[in-house]
Short mmCIF file of C-alpha atoms in Angstrom, two decimals:
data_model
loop_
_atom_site.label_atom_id
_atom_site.label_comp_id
_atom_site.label_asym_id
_atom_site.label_seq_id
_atom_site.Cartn_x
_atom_site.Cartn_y
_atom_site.Cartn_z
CA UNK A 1 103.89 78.24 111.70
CA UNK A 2 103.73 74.68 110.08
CA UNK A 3 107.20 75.48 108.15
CA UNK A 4 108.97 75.99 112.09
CA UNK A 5 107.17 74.10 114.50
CA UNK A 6 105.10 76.04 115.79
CA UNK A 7 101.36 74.29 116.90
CA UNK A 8 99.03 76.42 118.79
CA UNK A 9 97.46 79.33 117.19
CA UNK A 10 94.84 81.48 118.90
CA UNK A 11 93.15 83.59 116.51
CA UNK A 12 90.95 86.98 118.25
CA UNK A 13 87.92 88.28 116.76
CA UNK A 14 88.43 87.17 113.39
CA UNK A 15 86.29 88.07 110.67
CA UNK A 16 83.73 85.42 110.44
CA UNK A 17 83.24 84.59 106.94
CA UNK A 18 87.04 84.36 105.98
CA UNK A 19 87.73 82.48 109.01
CA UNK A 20 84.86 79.64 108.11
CA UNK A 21 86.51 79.62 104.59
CA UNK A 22 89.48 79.47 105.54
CA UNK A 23 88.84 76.57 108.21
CA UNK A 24 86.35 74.52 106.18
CA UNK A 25 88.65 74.49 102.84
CA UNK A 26 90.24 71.31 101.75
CA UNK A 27 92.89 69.96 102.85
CA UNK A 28 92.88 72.93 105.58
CA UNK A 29 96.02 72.18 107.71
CA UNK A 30 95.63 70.72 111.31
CA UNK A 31 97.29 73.59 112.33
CA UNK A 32 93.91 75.76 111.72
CA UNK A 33 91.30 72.93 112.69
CA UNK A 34 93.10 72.99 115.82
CA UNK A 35 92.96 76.74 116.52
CA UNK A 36 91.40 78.47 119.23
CA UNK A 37 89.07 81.17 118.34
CA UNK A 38 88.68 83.81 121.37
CA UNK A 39 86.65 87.32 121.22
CA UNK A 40 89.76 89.11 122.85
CA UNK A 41 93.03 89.18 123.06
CA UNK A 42 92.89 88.76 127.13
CA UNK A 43 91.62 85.34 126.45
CA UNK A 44 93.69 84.54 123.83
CA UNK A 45 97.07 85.14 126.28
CA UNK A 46 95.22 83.95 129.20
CA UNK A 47 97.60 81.00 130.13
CA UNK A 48 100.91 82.58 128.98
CA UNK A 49 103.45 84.24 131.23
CA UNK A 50 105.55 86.03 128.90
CA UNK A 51 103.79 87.73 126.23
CA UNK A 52 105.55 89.26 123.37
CA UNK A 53 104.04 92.14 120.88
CA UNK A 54 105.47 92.36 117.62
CA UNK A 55 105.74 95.56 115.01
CA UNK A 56 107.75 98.15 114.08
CA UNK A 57 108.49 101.21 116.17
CA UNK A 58 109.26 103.09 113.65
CA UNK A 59 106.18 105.71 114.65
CA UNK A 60 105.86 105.19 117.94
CA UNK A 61 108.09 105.14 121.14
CA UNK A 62 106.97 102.06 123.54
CA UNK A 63 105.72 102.18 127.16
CA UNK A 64 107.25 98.75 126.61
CA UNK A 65 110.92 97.42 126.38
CA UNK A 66 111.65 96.68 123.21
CA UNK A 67 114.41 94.30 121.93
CA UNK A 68 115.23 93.45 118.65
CA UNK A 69 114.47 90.10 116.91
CA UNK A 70 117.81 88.77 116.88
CA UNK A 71 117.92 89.15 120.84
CA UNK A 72 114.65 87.71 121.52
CA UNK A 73 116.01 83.78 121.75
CA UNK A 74 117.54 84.62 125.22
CA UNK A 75 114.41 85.95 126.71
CA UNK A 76 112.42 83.31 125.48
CA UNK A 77 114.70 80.57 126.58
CA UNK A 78 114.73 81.65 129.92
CA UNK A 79 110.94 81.62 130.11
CA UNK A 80 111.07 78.59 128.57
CA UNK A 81 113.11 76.75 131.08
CA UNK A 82 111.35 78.19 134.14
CA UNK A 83 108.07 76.39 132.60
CA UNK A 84 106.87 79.58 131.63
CA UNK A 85 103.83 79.93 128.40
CA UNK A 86 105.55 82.08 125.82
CA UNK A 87 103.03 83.98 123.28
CA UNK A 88 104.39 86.03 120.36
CA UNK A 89 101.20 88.71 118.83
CA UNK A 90 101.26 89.42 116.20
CA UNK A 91 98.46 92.68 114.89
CA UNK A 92 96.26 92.59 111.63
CA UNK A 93 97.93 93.74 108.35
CA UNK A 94 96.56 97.04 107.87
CA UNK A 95 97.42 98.80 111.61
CA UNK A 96 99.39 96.21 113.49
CA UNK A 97 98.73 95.83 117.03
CA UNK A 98 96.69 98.98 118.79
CA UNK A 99 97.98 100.82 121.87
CA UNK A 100 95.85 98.92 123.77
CA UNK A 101 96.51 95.16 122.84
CA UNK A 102 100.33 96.77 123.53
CA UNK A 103 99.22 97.01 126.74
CA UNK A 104 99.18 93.28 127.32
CA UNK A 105 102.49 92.35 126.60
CA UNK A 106 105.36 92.40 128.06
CA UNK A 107 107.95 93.37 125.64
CA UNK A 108 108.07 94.13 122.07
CA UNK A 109 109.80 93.20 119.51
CA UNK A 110 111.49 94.82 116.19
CA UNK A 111 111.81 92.96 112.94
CA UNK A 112 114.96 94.81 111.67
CA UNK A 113 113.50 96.76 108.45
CA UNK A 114 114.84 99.35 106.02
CA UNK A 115 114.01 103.03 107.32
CA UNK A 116 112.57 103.32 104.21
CA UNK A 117 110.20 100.53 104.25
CA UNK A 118 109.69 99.22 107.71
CA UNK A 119 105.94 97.83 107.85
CA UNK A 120 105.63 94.31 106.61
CA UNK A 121 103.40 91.82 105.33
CA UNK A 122 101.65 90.06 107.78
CA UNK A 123 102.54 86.32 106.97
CA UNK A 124 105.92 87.36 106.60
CA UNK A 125 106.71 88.93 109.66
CA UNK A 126 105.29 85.62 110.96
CA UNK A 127 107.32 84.01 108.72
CA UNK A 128 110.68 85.76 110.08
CA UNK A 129 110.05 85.81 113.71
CA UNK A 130 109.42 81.68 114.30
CA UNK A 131 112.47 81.53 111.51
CA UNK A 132 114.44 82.92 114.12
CA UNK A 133 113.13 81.50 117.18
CA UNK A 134 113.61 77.68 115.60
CA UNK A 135 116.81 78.12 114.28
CA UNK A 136 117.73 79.19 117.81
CA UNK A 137 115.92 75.81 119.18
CA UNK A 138 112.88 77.02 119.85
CA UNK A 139 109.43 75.83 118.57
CA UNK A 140 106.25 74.48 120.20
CA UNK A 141 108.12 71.25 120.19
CA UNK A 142 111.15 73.03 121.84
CA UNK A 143 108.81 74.34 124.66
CA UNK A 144 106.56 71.04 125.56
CA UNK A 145 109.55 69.60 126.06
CA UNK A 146 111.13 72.38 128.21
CA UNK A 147 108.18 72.01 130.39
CA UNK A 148 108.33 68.74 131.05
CA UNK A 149 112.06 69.06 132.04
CA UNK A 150 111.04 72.48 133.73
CA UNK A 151 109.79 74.94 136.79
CA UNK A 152 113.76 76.52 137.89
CA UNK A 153 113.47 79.79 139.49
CA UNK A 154 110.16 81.65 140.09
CA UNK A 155 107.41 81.23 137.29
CA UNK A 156 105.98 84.40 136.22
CA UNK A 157 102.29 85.61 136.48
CA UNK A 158 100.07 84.39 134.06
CA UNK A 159 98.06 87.02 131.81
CA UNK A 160 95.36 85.99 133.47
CA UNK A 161 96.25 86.32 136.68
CA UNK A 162 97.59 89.87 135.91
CA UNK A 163 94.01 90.83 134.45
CA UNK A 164 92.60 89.54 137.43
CA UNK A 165 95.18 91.75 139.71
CA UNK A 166 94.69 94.57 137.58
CA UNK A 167 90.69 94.18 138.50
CA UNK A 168 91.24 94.53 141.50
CA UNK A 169 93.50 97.46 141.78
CA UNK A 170 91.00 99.49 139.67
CA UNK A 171 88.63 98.65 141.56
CA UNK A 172 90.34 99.71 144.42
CA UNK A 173 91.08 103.09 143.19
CA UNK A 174 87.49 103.71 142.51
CA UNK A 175 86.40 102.47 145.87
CA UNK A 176 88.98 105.02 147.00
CA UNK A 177 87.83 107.45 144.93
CA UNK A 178 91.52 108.04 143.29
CA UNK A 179 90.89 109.95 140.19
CA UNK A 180 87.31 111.08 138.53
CA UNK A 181 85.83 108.77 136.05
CA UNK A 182 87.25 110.35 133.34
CA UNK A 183 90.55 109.00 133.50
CA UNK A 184 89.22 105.67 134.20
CA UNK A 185 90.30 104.49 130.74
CA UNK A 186 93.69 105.80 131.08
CA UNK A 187 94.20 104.96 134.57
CA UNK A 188 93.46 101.15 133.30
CA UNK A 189 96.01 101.03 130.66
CA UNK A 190 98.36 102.39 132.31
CA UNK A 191 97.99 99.81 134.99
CA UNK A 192 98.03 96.96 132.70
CA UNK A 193 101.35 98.43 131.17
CA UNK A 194 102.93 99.06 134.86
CA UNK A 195 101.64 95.31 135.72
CA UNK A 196 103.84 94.13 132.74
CA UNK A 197 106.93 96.25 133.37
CA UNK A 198 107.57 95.23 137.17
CA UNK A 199 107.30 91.19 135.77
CA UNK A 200 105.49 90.18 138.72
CA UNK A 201 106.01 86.30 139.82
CA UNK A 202 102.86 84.24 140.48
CA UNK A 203 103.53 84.45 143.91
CA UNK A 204 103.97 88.23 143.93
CA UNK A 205 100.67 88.21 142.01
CA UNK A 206 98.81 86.32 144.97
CA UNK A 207 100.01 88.23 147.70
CA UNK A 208 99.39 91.47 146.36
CA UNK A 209 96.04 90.47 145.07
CA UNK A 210 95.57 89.84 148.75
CA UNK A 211 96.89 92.82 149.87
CA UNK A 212 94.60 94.70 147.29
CA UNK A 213 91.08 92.63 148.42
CA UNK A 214 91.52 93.44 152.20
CA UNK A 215 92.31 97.06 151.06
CA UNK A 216 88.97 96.93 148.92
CA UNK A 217 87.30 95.22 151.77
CA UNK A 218 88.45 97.79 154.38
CA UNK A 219 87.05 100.33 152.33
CA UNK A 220 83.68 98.99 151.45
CA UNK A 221 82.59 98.41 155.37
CA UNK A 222 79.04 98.24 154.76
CA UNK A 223 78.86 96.30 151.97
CA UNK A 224 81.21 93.65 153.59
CA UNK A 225 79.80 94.32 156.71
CA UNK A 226 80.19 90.41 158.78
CA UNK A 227 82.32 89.06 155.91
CA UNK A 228 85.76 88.95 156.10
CA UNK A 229 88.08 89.13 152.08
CA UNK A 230 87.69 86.24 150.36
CA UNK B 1 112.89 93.43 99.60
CA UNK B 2 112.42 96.60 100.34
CA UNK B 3 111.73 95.42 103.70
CA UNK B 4 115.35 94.34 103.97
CA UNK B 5 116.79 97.08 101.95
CA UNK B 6 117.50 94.35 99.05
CA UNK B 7 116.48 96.77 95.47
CA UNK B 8 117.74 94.69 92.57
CA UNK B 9 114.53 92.30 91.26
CA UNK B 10 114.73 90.38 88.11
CA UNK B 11 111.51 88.03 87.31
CA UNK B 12 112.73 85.60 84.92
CA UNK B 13 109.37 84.83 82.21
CA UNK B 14 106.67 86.13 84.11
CA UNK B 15 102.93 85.45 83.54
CA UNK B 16 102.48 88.54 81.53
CA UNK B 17 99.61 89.63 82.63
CA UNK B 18 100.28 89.25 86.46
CA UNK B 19 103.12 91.05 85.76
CA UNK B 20 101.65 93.81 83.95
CA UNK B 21 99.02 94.14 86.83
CA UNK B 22 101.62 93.93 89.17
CA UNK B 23 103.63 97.09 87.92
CA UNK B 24 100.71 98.90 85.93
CA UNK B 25 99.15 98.91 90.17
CA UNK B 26 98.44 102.48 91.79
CA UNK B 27 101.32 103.12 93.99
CA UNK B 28 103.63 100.38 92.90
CA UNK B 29 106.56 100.34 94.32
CA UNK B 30 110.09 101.60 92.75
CA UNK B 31 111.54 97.79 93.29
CA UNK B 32 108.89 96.58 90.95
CA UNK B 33 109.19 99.39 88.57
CA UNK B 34 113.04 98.93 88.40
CA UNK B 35 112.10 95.01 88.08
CA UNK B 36 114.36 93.38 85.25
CA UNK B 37 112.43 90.76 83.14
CA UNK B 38 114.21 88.33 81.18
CA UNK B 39 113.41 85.56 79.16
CA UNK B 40 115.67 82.57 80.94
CA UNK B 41 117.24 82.39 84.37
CA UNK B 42 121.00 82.62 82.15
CA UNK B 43 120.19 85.99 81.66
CA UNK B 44 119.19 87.35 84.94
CA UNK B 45 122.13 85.94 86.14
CA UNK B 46 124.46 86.79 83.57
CA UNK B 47 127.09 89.24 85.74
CA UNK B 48 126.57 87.24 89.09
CA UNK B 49 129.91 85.27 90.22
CA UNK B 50 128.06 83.18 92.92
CA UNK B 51 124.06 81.67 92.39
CA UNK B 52 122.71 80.75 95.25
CA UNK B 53 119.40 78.58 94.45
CA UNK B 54 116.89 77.91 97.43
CA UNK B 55 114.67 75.20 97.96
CA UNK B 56 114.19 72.16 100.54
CA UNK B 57 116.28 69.16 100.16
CA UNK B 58 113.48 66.44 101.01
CA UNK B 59 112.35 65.57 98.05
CA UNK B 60 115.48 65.51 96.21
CA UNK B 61 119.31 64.79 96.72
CA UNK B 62 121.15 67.92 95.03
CA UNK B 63 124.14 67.88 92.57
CA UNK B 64 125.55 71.17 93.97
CA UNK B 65 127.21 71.79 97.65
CA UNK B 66 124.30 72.45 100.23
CA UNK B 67 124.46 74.90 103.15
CA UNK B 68 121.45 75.80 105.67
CA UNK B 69 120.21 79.14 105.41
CA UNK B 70 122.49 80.59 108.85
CA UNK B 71 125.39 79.42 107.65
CA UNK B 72 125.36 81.09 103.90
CA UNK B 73 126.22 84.70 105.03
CA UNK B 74 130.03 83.83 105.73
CA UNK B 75 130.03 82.49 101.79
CA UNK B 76 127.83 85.99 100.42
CA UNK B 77 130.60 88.37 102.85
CA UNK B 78 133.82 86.20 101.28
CA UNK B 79 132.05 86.98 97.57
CA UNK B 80 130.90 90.45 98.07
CA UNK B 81 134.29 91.38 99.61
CA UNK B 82 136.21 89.94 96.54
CA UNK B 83 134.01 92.38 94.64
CA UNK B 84 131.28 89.57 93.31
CA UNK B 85 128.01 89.59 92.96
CA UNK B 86 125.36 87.40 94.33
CA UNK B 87 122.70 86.02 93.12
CA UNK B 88 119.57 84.61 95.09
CA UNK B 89 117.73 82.36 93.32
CA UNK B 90 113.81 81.20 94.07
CA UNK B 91 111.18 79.01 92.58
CA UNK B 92 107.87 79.35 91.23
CA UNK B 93 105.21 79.14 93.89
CA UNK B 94 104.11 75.22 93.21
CA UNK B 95 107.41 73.30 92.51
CA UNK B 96 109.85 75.52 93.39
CA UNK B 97 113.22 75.76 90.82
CA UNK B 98 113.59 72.79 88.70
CA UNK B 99 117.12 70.64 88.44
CA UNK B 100 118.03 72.94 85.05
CA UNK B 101 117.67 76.18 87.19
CA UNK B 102 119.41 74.70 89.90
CA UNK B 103 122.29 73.49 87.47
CA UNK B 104 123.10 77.37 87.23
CA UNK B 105 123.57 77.89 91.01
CA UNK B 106 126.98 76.92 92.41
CA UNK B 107 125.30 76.39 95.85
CA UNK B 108 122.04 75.20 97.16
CA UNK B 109 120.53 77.10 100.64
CA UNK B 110 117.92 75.31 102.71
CA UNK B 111 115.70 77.08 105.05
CA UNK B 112 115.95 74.93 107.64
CA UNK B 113 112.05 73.62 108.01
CA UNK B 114 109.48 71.01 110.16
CA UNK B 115 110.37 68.23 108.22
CA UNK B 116 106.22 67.44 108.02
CA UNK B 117 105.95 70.84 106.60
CA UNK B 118 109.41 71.79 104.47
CA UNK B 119 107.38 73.58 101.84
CA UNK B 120 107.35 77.29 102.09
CA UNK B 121 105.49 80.08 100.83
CA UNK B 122 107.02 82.05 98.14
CA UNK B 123 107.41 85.24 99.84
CA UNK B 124 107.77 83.96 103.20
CA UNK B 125 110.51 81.90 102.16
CA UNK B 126 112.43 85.46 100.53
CA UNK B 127 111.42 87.35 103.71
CA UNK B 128 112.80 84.77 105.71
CA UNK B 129 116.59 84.40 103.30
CA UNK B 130 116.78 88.34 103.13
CA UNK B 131 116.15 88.32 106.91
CA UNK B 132 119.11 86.20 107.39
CA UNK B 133 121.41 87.90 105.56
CA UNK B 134 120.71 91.65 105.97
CA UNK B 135 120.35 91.05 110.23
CA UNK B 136 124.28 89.88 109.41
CA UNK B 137 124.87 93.17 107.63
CA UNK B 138 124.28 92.46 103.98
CA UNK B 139 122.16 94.37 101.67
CA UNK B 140 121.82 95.14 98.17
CA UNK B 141 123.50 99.20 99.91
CA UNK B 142 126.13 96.99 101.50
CA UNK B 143 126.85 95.03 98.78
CA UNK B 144 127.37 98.36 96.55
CA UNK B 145 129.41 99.63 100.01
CA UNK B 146 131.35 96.54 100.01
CA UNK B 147 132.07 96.51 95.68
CA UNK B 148 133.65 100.14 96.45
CA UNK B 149 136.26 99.43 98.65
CA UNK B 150 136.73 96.17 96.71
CA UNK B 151 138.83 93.38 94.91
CA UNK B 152 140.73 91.53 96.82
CA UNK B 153 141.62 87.76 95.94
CA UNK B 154 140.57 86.52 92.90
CA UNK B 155 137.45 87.25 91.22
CA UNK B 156 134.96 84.17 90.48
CA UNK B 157 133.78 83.98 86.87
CA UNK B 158 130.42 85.76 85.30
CA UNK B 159 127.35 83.56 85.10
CA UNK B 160 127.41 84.53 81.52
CA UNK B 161 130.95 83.40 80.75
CA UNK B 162 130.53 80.21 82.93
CA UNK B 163 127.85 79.60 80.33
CA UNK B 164 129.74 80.64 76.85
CA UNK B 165 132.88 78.49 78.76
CA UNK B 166 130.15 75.75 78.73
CA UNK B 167 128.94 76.11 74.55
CA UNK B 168 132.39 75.96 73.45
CA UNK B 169 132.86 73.09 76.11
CA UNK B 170 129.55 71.37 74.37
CA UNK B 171 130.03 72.25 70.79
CA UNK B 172 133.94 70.83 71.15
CA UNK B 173 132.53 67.49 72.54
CA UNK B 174 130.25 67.05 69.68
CA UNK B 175 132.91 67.94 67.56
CA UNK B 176 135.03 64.94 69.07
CA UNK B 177 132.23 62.53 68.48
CA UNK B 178 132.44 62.22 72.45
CA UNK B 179 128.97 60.99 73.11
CA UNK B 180 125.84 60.04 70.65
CA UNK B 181 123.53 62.78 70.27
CA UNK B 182 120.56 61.29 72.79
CA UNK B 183 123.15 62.08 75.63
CA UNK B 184 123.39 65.63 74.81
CA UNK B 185 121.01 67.10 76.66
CA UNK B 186 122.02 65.30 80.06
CA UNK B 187 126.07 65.94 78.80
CA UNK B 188 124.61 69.65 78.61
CA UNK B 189 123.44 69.87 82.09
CA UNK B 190 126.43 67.49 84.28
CA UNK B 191 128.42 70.43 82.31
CA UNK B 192 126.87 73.10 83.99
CA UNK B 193 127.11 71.74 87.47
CA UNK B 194 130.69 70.95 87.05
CA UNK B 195 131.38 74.44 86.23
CA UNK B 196 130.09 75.83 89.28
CA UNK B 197 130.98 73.36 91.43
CA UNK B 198 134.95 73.87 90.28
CA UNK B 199 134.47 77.84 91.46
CA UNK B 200 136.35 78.81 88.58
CA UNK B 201 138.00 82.15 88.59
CA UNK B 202 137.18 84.65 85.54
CA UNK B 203 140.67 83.92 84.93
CA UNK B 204 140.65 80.51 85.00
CA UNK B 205 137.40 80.69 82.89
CA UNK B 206 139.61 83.00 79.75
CA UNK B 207 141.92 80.30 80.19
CA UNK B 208 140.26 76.89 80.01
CA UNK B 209 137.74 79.05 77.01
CA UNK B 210 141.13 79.83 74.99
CA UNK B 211 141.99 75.97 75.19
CA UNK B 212 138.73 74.50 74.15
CA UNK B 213 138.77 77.15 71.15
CA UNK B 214 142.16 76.10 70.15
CA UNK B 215 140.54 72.50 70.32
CA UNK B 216 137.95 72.87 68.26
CA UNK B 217 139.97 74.62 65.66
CA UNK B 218 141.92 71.86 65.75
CA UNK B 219 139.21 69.41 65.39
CA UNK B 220 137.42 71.45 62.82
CA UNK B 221 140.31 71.71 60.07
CA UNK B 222 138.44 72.37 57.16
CA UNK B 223 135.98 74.61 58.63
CA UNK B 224 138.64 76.93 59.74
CA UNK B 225 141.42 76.64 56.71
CA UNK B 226 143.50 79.56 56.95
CA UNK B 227 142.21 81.12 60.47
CA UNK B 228 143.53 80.82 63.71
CA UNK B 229 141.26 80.40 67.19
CA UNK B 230 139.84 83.50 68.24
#
C-alpha cells in the first residue's frame, strides 16, 4: 500500500496476537499504526460508496458484475470525481472473500491469472491491484484531492446507509409476514446483493428508506399507535 | 509466475538450504521443480538477447537506459517478435541487484513507486512486472508462440557471447598495455555496459569478436608463431 500511495487500511476481525505483533514491531510503518481495526466488514466499508471485492472467479459465477483489473481505473475515476469513498476488499489468503462479504460490494474484480493457477498470494494481489490503480492516477493521494475538487453528478449511497435501508426492508417483510423464517438468511443476502446492483444514489436511499418506515409503520398500528414514522 | 503463466525460473546462487526446502516441500510446484540454479547471473542469462534488470532509481543514477515498468512491453514485443529472448532480472530481498548484475542488463525497469516508500517486496515487485506484461499479452506460452512464427529483423546478440565478445575485448586491452592493472576491474565492468548499451546484433558481435582476435594475435607475436586467429 506504502509502495502506491495508498493510506487508509481497515483491517476486520483480525487475529489478535499477529495483529499486536505485527503493530507493536519496530519500526512498524505508519501505515499500520494508523489502521482501523473493525469486528466486521459492514463497519469497515461504512463510509464508502463504491465498494469493490476482489478474487478470482474462476469457481464461482457472481451475483455481482465483474470487470477485469485492467478496466477498473474508469469506474473508480468516476466515483472518484463525484466525491464518492472508493474501498477495494480484499479476502484472507486461504478462502478469499466468502459469499457473504460478496454481498457488500458492488462489483468485483478479476486479477487476470493463468487457468492453471489462478488463486494468488495475498500481498500480491494487493500488490497488483493498487499497481494498477496508481499508474492510472489513482491513490489515496489521487482521491483526497478529487474530493476536494469534487461532488459532480449524484453521490452514491454510502455502505452504511445501504445497511441501514436494507434494515429496514427486512424488517418490513417480516412485519408483513413475506416469507417464513427460514429463508430469513437468504432473503437478507439477497437484498444486500439487489441493494448493490440497482447503485442507489443517497438521495434514492432517503426516500425509499422513507417510503419503507411509513410502510413498516402502517403495518405495525398498535405498536405505533399516536406516533407518526420517524 | 505461474500466476501469470511465466514457467522458466532460474535462481542464480541460492541459500542452499532455503532452496532445498523450497523444492524438497510437499506439493511443490512444477515451476520450482523445473527451477534452473546457476552459480553467477552470466549463466542464467547466457541465451537471453535483451536483460531487463529491475530496481528503483532513488538511490542511485543508472549506467544503462531506464524505462518505467508500463512502458517496457513495447521493447519485450519488438524482442520476442525478432525471435529473442528476454530476460527479467530481480534482486535479493535486502539490496536488491548490485551495479555488477545490473552491468549485464541492457535496460533498467522501474516500478513506478511512492517516492517515501520506493522499496518493494520481492515477490510483490515480480507479481507486479509479470502483471504488466502478461495483461499486454506476453507470457513465457506467448513468447514460445511468438519464437515460432519468428525472425524477423536482426537478431540481438546472446548474453553469453556479449560476455566472451567482452574477455577477448579485456584480455586484448591488457595485451596493449592500455590501462595499469588497478583499473581492471572498473575497465571490466564500463565494458560490459557499453556492450549492452550499443544493442549489438549477434552479427555484429561475430564481427567485432573476429577483429579483436585478429588483434590480439597481432599483439601477441610470439605467443602465436606460426598460427593464425581463430
Amino acid at each position: 500500500m506504502a509502495n502506491f500511495g495508498f493510506a487508509r487500511l481497515a483491517v476486520v476481525a483480525p487475529y489478535a496476537p499477529h495483529w499486536r505483533e505485527a503493530r507493536s514491531a519496530v519500526g512498524a510503518p505508519e501505515l499500520l499504526l494508523d489502521a482501523r481495526e473493525t469486528a466486521t466488514l459492514t463497519d469497515a466499508i461504512c463510509d464508502c460508496t463504491l465498494v469493490v471485492g476482489t478474487g478470482t472467479l474462476t469457481y464461482r459465477k457472481p451475483e455481482q458484475p465483474a470487470v477485469r483489473l485492467p478496466e477498473l481505473a474508469p469506474l473508480v475515476r468516476q466515483e472518484v470525481e463525484r466525491g464518492g469513498r472508493v474501498a477495494m476488499v480484499f479476502g484472507p489468503e486461504k478462502h478469499g472473500l466468502t459469499r457473504e462479504d460478496l454481498a457488500h460490494c458492488h462489483v468485483l474484480v478479476e486479477i487476470p491469472t493463468d487457468a492453471r493457477q489462478p488463486s494468488m498470494n495475498l500481498g500480491q494481489a494487493v500488490a497488483v491491484c493498487l499497481y494498477e490503480l496508481a499508474s492510472r492516477g489513482f491513490s489515496a493521494h489521487a482521491g483526497a484531492v478529487a474530493k476536494e475538487a469534487a461532488a459532480s453528478g449524484e453521490l452514491g449511497a454510502r455502505s452504511a446507509e445501504l445497511e441501514r435501508l436494507a434494515g429496514v426492508v427486512e424488517e418490513t417483510m417480516l412485519a408483513a409476514g413475506y416469507s417464513p423464517g427460514v429463508m430469513e438468511a437468504a432473503n437478507r443476502h439477497d437484498l444486500r446483493v439487489l441493494l448493490r446492483r440497482l447503485r442507489l444514489s443517497a438521495a434514492d436511499t432517503r426516500r425509499t428508506m422513507g417510503l419503507f418506515r411509513r410502510i413498516l409503520w402502517r403495518l405495525r398500528p398498535t405498536q405505533n399507535a399516536g406516533h407518526g414514522p420517524e
